[in-house]
PDB file of C-alpha atoms in Angstrom:
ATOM      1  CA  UNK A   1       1.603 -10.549   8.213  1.00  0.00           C
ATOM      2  CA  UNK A   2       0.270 -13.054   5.567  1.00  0.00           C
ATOM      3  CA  UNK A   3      -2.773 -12.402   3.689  1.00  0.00           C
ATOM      4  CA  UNK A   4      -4.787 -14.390   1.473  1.00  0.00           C
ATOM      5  CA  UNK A   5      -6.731 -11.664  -0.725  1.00  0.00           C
ATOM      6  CA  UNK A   6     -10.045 -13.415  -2.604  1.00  0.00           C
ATOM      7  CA  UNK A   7     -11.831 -11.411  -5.397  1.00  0.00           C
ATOM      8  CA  UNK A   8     -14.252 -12.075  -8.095  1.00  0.00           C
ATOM      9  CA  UNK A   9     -13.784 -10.485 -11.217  1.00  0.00           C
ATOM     10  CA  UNK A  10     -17.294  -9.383 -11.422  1.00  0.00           C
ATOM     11  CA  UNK A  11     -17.410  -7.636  -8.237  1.00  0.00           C
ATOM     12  CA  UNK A  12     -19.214  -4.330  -9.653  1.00  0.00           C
ATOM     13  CA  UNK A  13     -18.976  -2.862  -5.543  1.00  0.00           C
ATOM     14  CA  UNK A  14     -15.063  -2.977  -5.565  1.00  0.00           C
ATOM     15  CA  UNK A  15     -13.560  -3.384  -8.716  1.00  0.00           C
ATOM     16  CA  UNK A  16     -11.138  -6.270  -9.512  1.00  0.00           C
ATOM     17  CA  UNK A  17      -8.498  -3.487 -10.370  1.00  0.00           C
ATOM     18  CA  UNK A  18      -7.997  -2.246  -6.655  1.00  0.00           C
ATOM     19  CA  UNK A  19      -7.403  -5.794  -5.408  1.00  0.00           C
ATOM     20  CA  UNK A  20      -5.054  -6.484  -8.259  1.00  0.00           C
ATOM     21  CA  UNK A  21      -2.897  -3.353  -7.247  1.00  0.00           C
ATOM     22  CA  UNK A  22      -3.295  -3.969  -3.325  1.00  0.00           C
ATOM     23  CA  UNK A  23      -1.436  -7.570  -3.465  1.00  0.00           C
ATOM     24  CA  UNK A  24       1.360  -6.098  -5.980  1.00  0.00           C
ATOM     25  CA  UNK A  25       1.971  -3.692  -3.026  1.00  0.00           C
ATOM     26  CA  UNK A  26       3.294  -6.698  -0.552  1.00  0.00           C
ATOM     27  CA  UNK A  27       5.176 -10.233  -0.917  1.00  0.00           C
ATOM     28  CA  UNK A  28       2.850 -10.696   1.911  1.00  0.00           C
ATOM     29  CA  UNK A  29      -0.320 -11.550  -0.124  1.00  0.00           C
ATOM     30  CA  UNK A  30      -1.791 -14.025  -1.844  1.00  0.00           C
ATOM     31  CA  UNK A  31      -3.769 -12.970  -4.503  1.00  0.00           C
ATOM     32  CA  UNK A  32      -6.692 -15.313  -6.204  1.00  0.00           C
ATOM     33  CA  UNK A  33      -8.962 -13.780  -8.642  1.00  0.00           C
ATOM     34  CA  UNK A  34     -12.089 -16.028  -9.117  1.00  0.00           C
ATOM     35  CA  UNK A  35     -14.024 -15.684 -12.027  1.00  0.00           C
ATOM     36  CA  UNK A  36     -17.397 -15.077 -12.353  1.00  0.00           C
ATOM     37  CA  UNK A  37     -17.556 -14.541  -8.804  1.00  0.00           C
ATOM     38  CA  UNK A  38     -19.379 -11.127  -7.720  1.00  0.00           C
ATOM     39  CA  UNK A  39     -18.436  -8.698  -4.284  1.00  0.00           C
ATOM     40  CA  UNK A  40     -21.979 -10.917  -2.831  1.00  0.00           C
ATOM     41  CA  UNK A  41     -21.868 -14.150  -4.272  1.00  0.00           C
ATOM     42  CA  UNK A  42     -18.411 -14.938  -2.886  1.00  0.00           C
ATOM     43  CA  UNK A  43     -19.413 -15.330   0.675  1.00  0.00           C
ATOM     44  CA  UNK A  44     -21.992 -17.705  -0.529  1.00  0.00           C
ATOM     45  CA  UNK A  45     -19.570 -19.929  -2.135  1.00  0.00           C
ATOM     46  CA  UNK A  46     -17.667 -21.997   1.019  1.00  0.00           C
ATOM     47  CA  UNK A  47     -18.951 -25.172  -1.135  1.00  0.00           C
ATOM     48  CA  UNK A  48     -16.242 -24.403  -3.767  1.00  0.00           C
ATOM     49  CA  UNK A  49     -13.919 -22.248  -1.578  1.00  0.00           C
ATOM     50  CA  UNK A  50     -13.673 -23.551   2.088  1.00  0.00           C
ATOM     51  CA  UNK A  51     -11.255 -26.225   1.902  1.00  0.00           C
ATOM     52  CA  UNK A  52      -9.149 -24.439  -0.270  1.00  0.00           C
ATOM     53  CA  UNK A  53      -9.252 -21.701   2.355  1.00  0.00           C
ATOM     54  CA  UNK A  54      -8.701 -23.969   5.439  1.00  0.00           C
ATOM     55  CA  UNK A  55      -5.685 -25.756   3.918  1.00  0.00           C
ATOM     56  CA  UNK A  56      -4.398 -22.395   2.904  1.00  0.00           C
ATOM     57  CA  UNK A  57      -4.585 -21.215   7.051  1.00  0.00           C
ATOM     58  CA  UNK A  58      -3.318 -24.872   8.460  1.00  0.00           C
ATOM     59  CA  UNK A  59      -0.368 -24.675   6.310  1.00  0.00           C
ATOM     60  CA  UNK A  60       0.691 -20.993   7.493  1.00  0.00           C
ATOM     61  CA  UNK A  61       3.971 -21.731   9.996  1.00  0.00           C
ATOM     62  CA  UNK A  62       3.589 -17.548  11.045  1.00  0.00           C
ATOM     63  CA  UNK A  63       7.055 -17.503   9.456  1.00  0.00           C
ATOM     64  CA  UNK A  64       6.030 -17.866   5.688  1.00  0.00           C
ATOM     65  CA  UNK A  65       2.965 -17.027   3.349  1.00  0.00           C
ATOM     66  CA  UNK A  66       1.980 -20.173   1.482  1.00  0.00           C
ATOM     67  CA  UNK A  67       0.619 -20.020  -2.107  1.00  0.00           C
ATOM     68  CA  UNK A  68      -2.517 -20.724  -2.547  1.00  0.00           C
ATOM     69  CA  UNK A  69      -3.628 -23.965  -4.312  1.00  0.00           C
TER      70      UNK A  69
END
């Protein structure tokens, strides 16, 4: 299963380590580390991250895990 892993790198709830070593773990994820972005303020964001996000899930086939862009 495809997974599109999001974390800011000023998320002082989980650190930005933990996600970093969870997506080297599987091919399966795509990993985007967002800067500035805290565990909170992320959620608030879908003004700079929703497209991204929805593009990201249209292109997935199922059969591949599309990069991120």
């Amino acid at each position: 299963t495809c997974m599109l892993l999001l974390h800011g790198t000023d998320d002082a709830l989980l650190p930005v380590q933990g996600a970093r070593e969870l997506a080297r773990e599987s091919s399966q994820v795509r990993y985007v580390e967002l800067p500035g972005e805290g565990h909170e303020s992320l959620a608030l964001r879908s003004d700079r991250y929703g497209a991204a996000i929805a593009r990201w899930l249209v292109r997935g086939d199922g059969a591949s895990c599309p990069d991120f862009e």
